[in-house]
Amino acid sequence: MRVLLVEEDRLVARSLDRLLAFAGPDDIELSTATTLDEALLLLANLRFEVVVSDMRDSTGQTVMEVARRQSPQALRLALSGHAEAEEVAPLLSPAHRHLAKPLRYVELERIFDRLTWLRTLLPPGQTRTLLHHLKE
């Protein structure tokens, strides 16, 4: 499962990398971007099943909008700190789900378990179709 993580703070990105590696499925292929340009380059060249982006500023919204267009099949997860939740609410529309920082391992593991379950339950391509239509 190919996952894109977009987090501008390198220390936070490193710990989220580790968390995703442990909470995600065994076949996780994690790509991390710490700038908007890196994220856009990855989205232009690779197909992701999950896009996780910090929503602290307009970078996150741009990433989510581009992911919706270029990887419509991807599950889009928006991250923000508790204090920022009200500020980012208007930016969350392109995301399927909002997750508050600090991320809880159990919550992340549950999301990946459900996505993995959907992948095994549905024929190839159907998971993408289902996710694509969730917020359209």
Short mmCIF file of N, CA, C and O in Angstrom, two decimals:
data_model
loop_
_atom_site.label_atom_id
_atom_site.label_comp_id
_atom_site.label_asym_id
_atom_site.label_seq_id
_atom_site.Cartn_x
_atom_site.Cartn_y
_atom_site.Cartn_z
N MET A 1 0.85 -1.17 0.00
CA MET A 1 0.00 0.00 0.00
C MET A 1 0.90 1.24 0.00
O MET A 1 1.71 1.41 0.88
N ARG A 2 0.75 2.06 -1.01
CA ARG A 2 1.58 3.25 -1.14
C ARG A 2 0.93 4.42 -0.39
O ARG A 2 -0.23 4.76 -0.63
N VAL A 3 1.70 5.03 0.51
CA VAL A 3 1.22 6.11 1.38
C VAL A 3 2.12 7.33 1.21
O VAL A 3 3.35 7.20 1.23
N LEU A 4 1.50 8.49 1.07
CA LEU A 4 2.23 9.76 1.04
C LEU A 4 1.95 10.50 2.33
O LEU A 4 0.80 10.72 2.70
N LEU A 5 3.01 10.91 3.01
CA LEU A 5 2.93 11.74 4.21
C LEU A 5 3.50 13.11 3.87
O LEU A 5 4.63 13.20 3.37
N VAL A 6 2.72 14.16 4.13
CA VAL A 6 3.19 15.53 3.91
C VAL A 6 3.18 16.25 5.26
O VAL A 6 2.12 16.45 5.86
N GLU A 7 4.37 16.58 5.72
CA GLU A 7 4.54 17.26 7.02
C GLU A 7 5.77 18.13 6.91
O GLU A 7 6.87 17.64 6.65
N GLU A 8 5.60 19.44 7.11
CA GLU A 8 6.70 20.39 6.93
C GLU A 8 7.73 20.35 8.05
O GLU A 8 8.89 20.65 7.83
N ASP A 9 7.32 19.98 9.25
CA ASP A 9 8.26 19.89 10.37
C ASP A 9 8.98 18.55 10.28
O ASP A 9 8.38 17.49 10.44
N ARG A 10 10.28 18.59 10.03
CA ARG A 10 11.05 17.36 9.80
C ARG A 10 11.04 16.41 10.99
O ARG A 10 11.00 15.20 10.81
N LEU A 11 11.07 16.93 12.22
CA LEU A 11 11.04 16.07 13.40
C LEU A 11 9.69 15.37 13.53
O LEU A 11 9.62 14.17 13.81
N VAL A 12 8.63 16.11 13.30
CA VAL A 12 7.29 15.51 13.34
C VAL A 12 7.15 14.49 12.21
O VAL A 12 6.61 13.41 12.41
N ALA A 13 7.67 14.83 11.04
CA ALA A 13 7.61 13.91 9.90
C ALA A 13 8.31 12.60 10.22
O ALA A 13 7.79 11.52 9.91
N ARG A 14 9.46 12.69 10.87
CA ARG A 14 10.20 11.48 11.23
C ARG A 14 9.40 10.60 12.20
O ARG A 14 9.33 9.38 12.03
N SER A 15 8.79 11.21 13.20
CA SER A 15 8.02 10.39 14.14
C SER A 15 6.74 9.86 13.51
O SER A 15 6.33 8.73 13.79
N LEU A 16 6.12 10.63 12.62
CA LEU A 16 4.95 10.11 11.90
C LEU A 16 5.33 8.98 10.96
O LEU A 16 4.57 8.02 10.79
N ASP A 17 6.50 9.07 10.34
CA ASP A 17 7.02 7.97 9.51
C ASP A 17 7.05 6.67 10.30
O ASP A 17 6.59 5.63 9.85
N ARG A 18 7.63 6.77 11.50
CA ARG A 18 7.74 5.56 12.35
C ARG A 18 6.36 5.06 12.75
O ARG A 18 6.10 3.85 12.72
N LEU A 19 5.48 5.98 13.13
CA LEU A 19 4.13 5.59 13.54
C LEU A 19 3.39 4.91 12.40
O LEU A 19 2.77 3.86 12.58
N LEU A 20 3.47 5.48 11.20
CA LEU A 20 2.81 4.88 10.04
C LEU A 20 3.41 3.52 9.70
O LEU A 20 2.70 2.60 9.32
N ALA A 21 4.72 3.40 9.83
CA ALA A 21 5.38 2.12 9.54
C ALA A 21 4.89 1.03 10.49
O ALA A 21 4.70 -0.12 10.08
N PHE A 22 4.68 1.37 11.76
CA PHE A 22 4.21 0.38 12.73
C PHE A 22 2.70 0.13 12.63
O PHE A 22 2.25 -1.00 12.74
N ALA A 23 1.92 1.20 12.42
CA ALA A 23 0.46 1.06 12.40
C ALA A 23 -0.07 0.59 11.06
O ALA A 23 -1.15 0.03 10.99
N GLY A 24 0.69 0.83 10.01
CA GLY A 24 0.23 0.49 8.67
C GLY A 24 0.38 -0.99 8.35
O GLY A 24 0.92 -1.76 9.13
N PRO A 25 -0.10 -1.38 7.19
CA PRO A 25 0.00 -2.78 6.78
C PRO A 25 1.44 -3.19 6.48
O PRO A 25 2.32 -2.34 6.32
N ASP A 26 1.64 -4.50 6.38
CA ASP A 26 2.99 -5.02 6.11
C ASP A 26 3.53 -4.55 4.76
O ASP A 26 4.75 -4.41 4.59
N ASP A 27 2.65 -4.31 3.80
CA ASP A 27 3.10 -3.92 2.46
C ASP A 27 3.18 -2.41 2.26
O ASP A 27 3.18 -1.93 1.14
N ILE A 28 3.29 -1.65 3.35
CA ILE A 28 3.32 -0.18 3.24
C ILE A 28 4.58 0.29 2.52
O ILE A 28 5.68 -0.20 2.77
N GLU A 29 4.38 1.21 1.58
CA GLU A 29 5.48 1.90 0.89
C GLU A 29 5.29 3.37 1.19
O GLU A 29 4.41 4.01 0.62
N LEU A 30 6.09 3.90 2.09
CA LEU A 30 5.89 5.24 2.60
C LEU A 30 6.81 6.24 1.91
O LEU A 30 8.02 6.05 1.83
N SER A 31 6.20 7.30 1.37
CA SER A 31 6.94 8.43 0.80
C SER A 31 6.63 9.64 1.67
O SER A 31 5.48 9.87 2.03
N THR A 32 7.66 10.41 2.00
CA THR A 32 7.47 11.58 2.85
C THR A 32 7.92 12.83 2.11
O THR A 32 8.99 12.84 1.50
N ALA A 33 7.10 13.87 2.20
CA ALA A 33 7.43 15.17 1.62
C ALA A 33 7.40 16.21 2.74
O ALA A 33 6.48 16.21 3.56
N THR A 34 8.40 17.07 2.76
CA THR A 34 8.44 18.12 3.78
C THR A 34 8.19 19.51 3.18
O THR A 34 8.19 20.49 3.90
N THR A 35 7.96 19.55 1.87
CA THR A 35 7.62 20.81 1.20
C THR A 35 6.48 20.56 0.22
O THR A 35 6.25 19.42 -0.21
N LEU A 36 5.81 21.62 -0.14
CA LEU A 36 4.74 21.51 -1.13
C LEU A 36 5.29 21.02 -2.46
O LEU A 36 4.69 20.15 -3.10
N ASP A 37 6.44 21.53 -2.88
CA ASP A 37 7.02 21.11 -4.15
C ASP A 37 7.32 19.61 -4.17
O ASP A 37 7.05 18.94 -5.17
N GLU A 38 7.88 19.08 -3.07
CA GLU A 38 8.15 17.64 -3.00
C GLU A 38 6.84 16.86 -3.10
O GLU A 38 6.77 15.85 -3.81
N ALA A 39 5.82 17.31 -2.39
CA ALA A 39 4.53 16.61 -2.40
C ALA A 39 3.92 16.61 -3.80
O ALA A 39 3.44 15.57 -4.27
N LEU A 40 3.95 17.75 -4.47
CA LEU A 40 3.38 17.84 -5.81
C LEU A 40 4.13 16.96 -6.80
O LEU A 40 3.52 16.34 -7.67
N LEU A 41 5.46 16.90 -6.66
CA LEU A 41 6.27 16.04 -7.53
C LEU A 41 5.90 14.57 -7.32
O LEU A 41 5.72 13.82 -8.28
N LEU A 42 5.78 14.16 -6.07
CA LEU A 42 5.40 12.77 -5.77
C LEU A 42 4.00 12.45 -6.29
O LEU A 42 3.77 11.40 -6.89
N LEU A 43 3.06 13.37 -6.07
CA LEU A 43 1.69 13.15 -6.56
C LEU A 43 1.62 13.08 -8.08
O LEU A 43 0.80 12.35 -8.64
N ALA A 44 2.49 13.83 -8.76
CA ALA A 44 2.50 13.82 -10.22
C ALA A 44 3.07 12.53 -10.79
O ALA A 44 2.73 12.11 -11.89
N ASN A 45 3.97 11.88 -10.01
CA ASN A 45 4.69 10.73 -10.55
C ASN A 45 4.29 9.37 -9.99
O ASN A 45 4.66 8.35 -10.56
N LEU A 46 3.59 9.35 -8.88
CA LEU A 46 3.23 8.08 -8.25
C LEU A 46 1.74 8.05 -7.93
O LEU A 46 1.11 9.09 -7.75
N ARG A 47 1.20 6.84 -7.85
CA ARG A 47 -0.20 6.65 -7.47
C ARG A 47 -0.23 6.21 -6.02
O ARG A 47 0.40 5.23 -5.65
N PHE A 48 -0.97 6.93 -5.19
CA PHE A 48 -1.03 6.63 -3.77
C PHE A 48 -2.41 6.10 -3.39
O PHE A 48 -3.42 6.51 -3.96
N GLU A 49 -2.43 5.20 -2.41
CA GLU A 49 -3.69 4.71 -1.88
C GLU A 49 -4.13 5.51 -0.66
O GLU A 49 -5.31 5.54 -0.32
N VAL A 50 -3.16 6.15 -0.01
CA VAL A 50 -3.45 6.99 1.16
C VAL A 50 -2.57 8.23 1.08
O VAL A 50 -1.37 8.14 0.79
N VAL A 51 -3.18 9.40 1.33
CA VAL A 51 -2.44 10.65 1.42
C VAL A 51 -2.75 11.25 2.79
O VAL A 51 -3.91 11.48 3.12
N VAL A 52 -1.70 11.46 3.57
CA VAL A 52 -1.82 12.04 4.91
C VAL A 52 -1.10 13.37 4.88
O VAL A 52 0.09 13.43 4.56
N SER A 53 -1.82 14.46 5.20
CA SER A 53 -1.19 15.78 5.11
C SER A 53 -1.54 16.64 6.31
O SER A 53 -2.69 16.69 6.74
N ASP A 54 -0.52 17.35 6.81
CA ASP A 54 -0.74 18.35 7.84
C ASP A 54 -1.54 19.49 7.21
O ASP A 54 -1.29 19.87 6.07
N MET A 55 -2.49 20.03 7.96
CA MET A 55 -3.36 21.08 7.43
C MET A 55 -3.11 22.43 8.09
O MET A 55 -3.99 23.28 8.13
N ARG A 56 -1.91 22.63 8.60
CA ARG A 56 -1.59 23.86 9.33
C ARG A 56 -1.78 25.11 8.48
O ARG A 56 -2.15 26.16 8.97
N ASP A 57 -1.51 25.01 7.20
CA ASP A 57 -1.63 26.19 6.34
C ASP A 57 -2.17 25.76 4.97
O ASP A 57 -2.63 24.64 4.81
N SER A 58 -2.08 26.64 4.01
CA SER A 58 -2.65 26.35 2.69
C SER A 58 -1.93 25.22 1.96
O SER A 58 -2.47 24.65 1.01
N THR A 59 -0.72 24.86 2.39
CA THR A 59 -0.01 23.74 1.78
C THR A 59 -0.85 22.47 1.86
O THR A 59 -0.99 21.75 0.88
N GLY A 60 -1.40 22.20 3.03
CA GLY A 60 -2.22 21.00 3.21
C GLY A 60 -3.44 20.99 2.31
O GLY A 60 -3.77 19.97 1.71
N GLN A 61 -4.09 22.13 2.20
CA GLN A 61 -5.27 22.20 1.33
C GLN A 61 -4.86 21.97 -0.12
O GLN A 61 -5.55 21.25 -0.85
N THR A 62 -3.76 22.55 -0.54
CA THR A 62 -3.28 22.35 -1.91
C THR A 62 -2.99 20.88 -2.16
O THR A 62 -3.37 20.32 -3.19
N VAL A 63 -2.30 20.24 -1.21
CA VAL A 63 -1.98 18.82 -1.34
C VAL A 63 -3.26 18.00 -1.48
O VAL A 63 -3.38 17.13 -2.35
N MET A 64 -4.25 18.28 -0.64
CA MET A 64 -5.51 17.52 -0.68
C MET A 64 -6.25 17.73 -2.01
O MET A 64 -6.80 16.80 -2.58
N GLU A 65 -6.27 18.98 -2.48
CA GLU A 65 -6.94 19.27 -3.76
C GLU A 65 -6.25 18.55 -4.91
O GLU A 65 -6.91 17.96 -5.78
N VAL A 66 -4.93 18.59 -4.94
CA VAL A 66 -4.17 17.93 -6.01
C VAL A 66 -4.35 16.41 -5.90
O VAL A 66 -4.54 15.73 -6.91
N ALA A 67 -4.30 15.89 -4.68
CA ALA A 67 -4.50 14.44 -4.49
C ALA A 67 -5.89 14.03 -4.96
O ALA A 67 -6.05 12.96 -5.57
N ARG A 68 -6.88 14.85 -4.71
CA ARG A 68 -8.25 14.52 -5.15
C ARG A 68 -8.32 14.44 -6.68
O ARG A 68 -8.99 13.58 -7.23
N ARG A 69 -7.58 15.32 -7.35
CA ARG A 69 -7.58 15.30 -8.82
C ARG A 69 -6.69 14.21 -9.40
O ARG A 69 -7.06 13.53 -10.35
N GLN A 70 -5.46 14.07 -8.87
CA GLN A 70 -4.48 13.17 -9.47
C GLN A 70 -4.52 11.74 -8.93
O GLN A 70 -4.08 10.82 -9.61
N SER A 71 -5.02 11.57 -7.72
CA SER A 71 -5.16 10.24 -7.13
C SER A 71 -6.53 10.15 -6.48
O SER A 71 -6.65 10.04 -5.26
N PRO A 72 -7.59 10.24 -7.29
CA PRO A 72 -8.94 10.29 -6.71
C PRO A 72 -9.29 9.04 -5.90
O PRO A 72 -10.17 9.07 -5.04
N GLN A 73 -8.58 7.97 -6.14
CA GLN A 73 -8.84 6.72 -5.43
C GLN A 73 -8.21 6.71 -4.04
O GLN A 73 -8.49 5.83 -3.24
N ALA A 74 -7.36 7.68 -3.73
CA ALA A 74 -6.63 7.68 -2.46
C ALA A 74 -7.51 8.12 -1.30
O ALA A 74 -8.31 9.05 -1.42
N LEU A 75 -7.34 7.46 -0.17
CA LEU A 75 -7.94 7.90 1.08
C LEU A 75 -7.15 9.12 1.53
O LEU A 75 -5.92 9.06 1.64
N ARG A 76 -7.84 10.24 1.77
CA ARG A 76 -7.17 11.48 2.14
C ARG A 76 -7.42 11.78 3.62
O ARG A 76 -8.55 11.99 4.03
N LEU A 77 -6.32 11.79 4.40
CA LEU A 77 -6.39 12.03 5.84
C LEU A 77 -5.73 13.36 6.16
O LEU A 77 -4.56 13.58 5.85
N ALA A 78 -6.49 14.27 6.80
CA ALA A 78 -5.99 15.59 7.16
C ALA A 78 -5.57 15.60 8.62
O ALA A 78 -6.32 15.16 9.49
N LEU A 79 -4.38 16.12 8.90
CA LEU A 79 -3.87 16.21 10.26
C LEU A 79 -3.87 17.66 10.73
O LEU A 79 -3.55 18.56 9.96
N SER A 80 -4.21 17.87 11.99
CA SER A 80 -4.05 19.20 12.59
C SER A 80 -3.96 19.05 14.10
O SER A 80 -4.43 18.07 14.66
N GLY A 81 -3.36 20.07 14.72
CA GLY A 81 -3.28 20.09 16.18
C GLY A 81 -4.64 20.46 16.76
O GLY A 81 -5.47 21.06 16.09
N HIS A 82 -4.85 20.09 18.02
CA HIS A 82 -6.13 20.39 18.67
C HIS A 82 -6.47 21.87 18.61
O HIS A 82 -7.59 22.25 18.31
N ALA A 83 -5.49 22.72 18.89
CA ALA A 83 -5.74 24.16 18.92
C ALA A 83 -6.10 24.71 17.55
O ALA A 83 -6.77 25.72 17.43
N GLU A 84 -5.67 24.01 16.51
CA GLU A 84 -5.90 24.49 15.15
C GLU A 84 -7.20 23.97 14.55
O GLU A 84 -7.57 24.37 13.47
N ALA A 85 -7.89 23.09 15.22
CA ALA A 85 -9.03 22.39 14.63
C ALA A 85 -10.06 23.36 14.04
O ALA A 85 -10.55 23.15 12.93
N GLU A 86 -10.39 24.42 14.77
CA GLU A 86 -11.38 25.36 14.25
C GLU A 86 -10.84 26.16 13.07
O GLU A 86 -11.56 26.47 12.14
N GLU A 87 -9.55 26.47 13.13
CA GLU A 87 -8.94 27.24 12.05
C GLU A 87 -8.90 26.45 10.75
O GLU A 87 -9.03 27.02 9.67
N VAL A 88 -8.66 25.15 10.83
CA VAL A 88 -8.51 24.35 9.61
C VAL A 88 -9.83 23.78 9.11
O VAL A 88 -9.88 23.25 8.01
N ALA A 89 -10.90 23.89 9.88
CA ALA A 89 -12.19 23.30 9.47
C ALA A 89 -12.58 23.66 8.04
O ALA A 89 -12.98 22.78 7.28
N PRO A 90 -12.45 24.92 7.61
CA PRO A 90 -12.82 25.24 6.23
C PRO A 90 -11.93 24.58 5.18
O PRO A 90 -12.31 24.44 4.03
N LEU A 91 -10.72 24.16 5.58
CA LEU A 91 -9.77 23.57 4.63
C LEU A 91 -9.97 22.07 4.46
O LEU A 91 -9.33 21.46 3.61
N LEU A 92 -10.82 21.47 5.28
CA LEU A 92 -10.90 20.01 5.34
C LEU A 92 -11.77 19.37 4.26
O LEU A 92 -11.78 18.16 4.14
N SER A 93 -12.50 20.13 3.49
CA SER A 93 -13.44 19.53 2.55
C SER A 93 -12.84 18.51 1.58
O SER A 93 -13.50 17.53 1.27
N PRO A 94 -11.59 18.69 1.10
CA PRO A 94 -11.06 17.66 0.19
C PRO A 94 -10.65 16.38 0.89
O PRO A 94 -10.34 15.38 0.25
N ALA A 95 -10.62 16.39 2.23
CA ALA A 95 -10.18 15.21 2.99
C ALA A 95 -11.36 14.31 3.30
O ALA A 95 -12.49 14.75 3.42
N HIS A 96 -11.08 13.01 3.42
CA HIS A 96 -12.11 12.05 3.83
C HIS A 96 -12.27 12.06 5.34
O HIS A 96 -13.35 11.81 5.86
N ARG A 97 -11.15 12.32 6.04
CA ARG A 97 -11.19 12.23 7.50
C ARG A 97 -10.17 13.19 8.10
O ARG A 97 -9.09 13.38 7.57
N HIS A 98 -10.54 13.78 9.25
CA HIS A 98 -9.64 14.66 9.99
C HIS A 98 -9.10 13.89 11.19
O HIS A 98 -9.85 13.23 11.91
N LEU A 99 -7.80 13.97 11.41
CA LEU A 99 -7.15 13.36 12.57
C LEU A 99 -6.43 14.43 13.36
O LEU A 99 -5.68 15.22 12.79
N ALA A 100 -6.67 14.47 14.66
CA ALA A 100 -6.04 15.47 15.51
C ALA A 100 -4.67 14.99 15.97
O ALA A 100 -4.48 13.80 16.23
N LYS A 101 -3.73 15.92 16.03
CA LYS A 101 -2.41 15.61 16.58
C LYS A 101 -2.51 15.79 18.09
O LYS A 101 -3.22 16.68 18.55
N PRO A 102 -1.80 15.05 18.88
CA PRO A 102 -0.93 13.97 18.44
C PRO A 102 -1.74 12.75 18.00
O PRO A 102 -2.78 12.45 18.60
N LEU A 103 -1.28 12.10 16.96
CA LEU A 103 -1.96 10.92 16.44
C LEU A 103 -1.87 9.78 17.45
O LEU A 103 -0.84 9.58 18.07
N ARG A 104 -2.94 9.06 17.55
CA ARG A 104 -2.94 7.88 18.41
C ARG A 104 -2.72 6.65 17.54
O ARG A 104 -3.37 6.47 16.52
N TYR A 105 -1.80 5.82 17.98
CA TYR A 105 -1.46 4.60 17.25
C TYR A 105 -2.69 3.76 16.97
O TYR A 105 -2.90 3.30 15.85
N VAL A 106 -3.55 3.58 17.98
CA VAL A 106 -4.73 2.72 17.84
C VAL A 106 -5.67 3.26 16.76
O VAL A 106 -6.20 2.50 15.96
N GLU A 107 -5.85 4.57 16.71
CA GLU A 107 -6.73 5.17 15.70
C GLU A 107 -6.17 4.97 14.29
O GLU A 107 -6.89 4.58 13.37
N LEU A 108 -4.89 5.19 14.14
CA LEU A 108 -4.25 5.01 12.85
C LEU A 108 -4.27 3.54 12.42
O LEU A 108 -4.57 3.23 11.26
N GLU A 109 -3.99 2.66 13.34
CA GLU A 109 -4.02 1.23 13.04
C GLU A 109 -5.41 0.80 12.60
O GLU A 109 -5.57 0.03 11.65
N ARG A 110 -6.45 1.32 13.26
CA ARG A 110 -7.83 0.99 12.90
C ARG A 110 -8.16 1.43 11.48
O ARG A 110 -8.79 0.70 10.72
N ILE A 111 -7.71 2.62 11.11
CA ILE A 111 -7.96 3.12 9.75
C ILE A 111 -7.30 2.21 8.71
O ILE A 111 -7.92 1.82 7.72
N PHE A 112 -6.04 1.85 8.94
CA PHE A 112 -5.34 0.98 8.00
C PHE A 112 -5.93 -0.42 7.98
O PHE A 112 -6.01 -1.05 6.93
N ASP A 113 -6.36 -0.91 9.13
CA ASP A 113 -7.02 -2.23 9.17
C ASP A 113 -8.29 -2.23 8.33
O ASP A 113 -8.54 -3.17 7.57
N ARG A 114 -9.08 -1.17 8.44
CA ARG A 114 -10.32 -1.09 7.64
C ARG A 114 -10.02 -0.99 6.15
O ARG A 114 -10.69 -1.62 5.33
N LEU A 115 -9.01 -0.20 5.81
CA LEU A 115 -8.66 -0.07 4.40
C LEU A 115 -8.12 -1.39 3.84
O LEU A 115 -8.48 -1.80 2.74
N THR A 116 -7.31 -2.08 4.62
CA THR A 116 -6.79 -3.38 4.21
C THR A 116 -7.94 -4.37 4.06
O THR A 116 -7.98 -5.16 3.10
N TRP A 117 -8.88 -4.34 4.98
CA TRP A 117 -10.05 -5.22 4.91
C TRP A 117 -10.85 -4.94 3.63
O TRP A 117 -11.24 -5.86 2.93
N LEU A 118 -11.06 -3.66 3.32
CA LEU A 118 -11.77 -3.31 2.08
C LEU A 118 -11.03 -3.83 0.85
O LEU A 118 -11.65 -4.32 -0.09
N ARG A 119 -9.70 -3.72 0.86
CA ARG A 119 -8.91 -4.20 -0.28
C ARG A 119 -9.07 -5.69 -0.48
O ARG A 119 -9.03 -6.17 -1.61
N THR A 120 -9.21 -6.46 0.62
CA THR A 120 -9.36 -7.91 0.48
C THR A 120 -10.79 -8.29 0.14
O THR A 120 -11.03 -9.31 -0.50
N LEU A 121 -11.74 -7.48 0.55
CA LEU A 121 -13.15 -7.79 0.35
C LEU A 121 -13.63 -7.46 -1.06
O LEU A 121 -14.39 -8.21 -1.66
N LEU A 122 -13.16 -6.34 -1.59
CA LEU A 122 -13.64 -5.86 -2.89
C LEU A 122 -12.70 -6.28 -4.01
O LEU A 122 -11.50 -6.42 -3.81
N PRO A 123 -13.24 -6.46 -5.20
CA PRO A 123 -12.40 -6.77 -6.36
C PRO A 123 -11.42 -5.62 -6.63
O PRO A 123 -11.67 -4.49 -6.24
N PRO A 124 -10.30 -5.92 -7.29
CA PRO A 124 -9.33 -4.87 -7.61
C PRO A 124 -10.01 -3.68 -8.29
O PRO A 124 -10.84 -3.85 -9.17
N GLY A 125 -9.66 -2.49 -7.82
CA GLY A 125 -10.24 -1.28 -8.39
C GLY A 125 -11.50 -0.81 -7.69
O GLY A 125 -11.82 0.37 -7.72
N GLN A 126 -12.23 -1.70 -7.03
CA GLN A 126 -13.47 -1.30 -6.37
C GLN A 126 -13.20 -0.45 -5.14
O GLN A 126 -13.98 0.45 -4.84
N THR A 127 -12.12 -0.70 -4.41
CA THR A 127 -11.79 0.14 -3.26
C THR A 127 -11.56 1.56 -3.73
O THR A 127 -12.04 2.52 -3.14
N ARG A 128 -10.84 1.69 -4.84
CA ARG A 128 -10.58 3.02 -5.40
C ARG A 128 -11.88 3.71 -5.77
O ARG A 128 -12.08 4.89 -5.48
N THR A 129 -12.77 2.98 -6.41
CA THR A 129 -14.05 3.56 -6.83
C THR A 129 -14.86 4.00 -5.61
O THR A 129 -15.41 5.10 -5.59
N LEU A 130 -14.90 3.17 -4.59
CA LEU A 130 -15.65 3.49 -3.38
C LEU A 130 -15.10 4.74 -2.71
O LEU A 130 -15.84 5.67 -2.38
N LEU A 131 -13.78 4.82 -2.53
CA LEU A 131 -13.16 5.98 -1.89
C LEU A 131 -13.34 7.22 -2.73
O LEU A 131 -13.58 8.31 -2.20
N HIS A 132 -13.25 7.09 -4.04
CA HIS A 132 -13.41 8.23 -4.93
C HIS A 132 -14.77 8.88 -4.75
O HIS A 132 -14.91 10.10 -4.79
N HIS A 133 -15.79 8.10 -4.50
CA HIS A 133 -17.15 8.62 -4.40
C HIS A 133 -17.56 9.04 -2.99
O HIS A 133 -18.63 9.58 -2.82
N LEU A 134 -16.70 8.82 -2.00
CA LEU A 134 -17.06 9.19 -0.63
C LEU A 134 -17.33 10.68 -0.46
O LEU A 134 -18.24 11.06 0.24
N LYS A 135 -16.53 11.52 -1.05
CA LYS A 135 -16.66 12.97 -0.84
C LYS A 135 -16.97 13.73 -2.10
O LYS A 135 -16.90 14.92 -2.14
N GLU A 136 -17.27 13.05 -3.16
CA GLU A 136 -17.51 13.75 -4.43
C GLU A 136 -18.94 14.24 -4.50
O GLU A 136 -19.82 13.82 -3.89
#
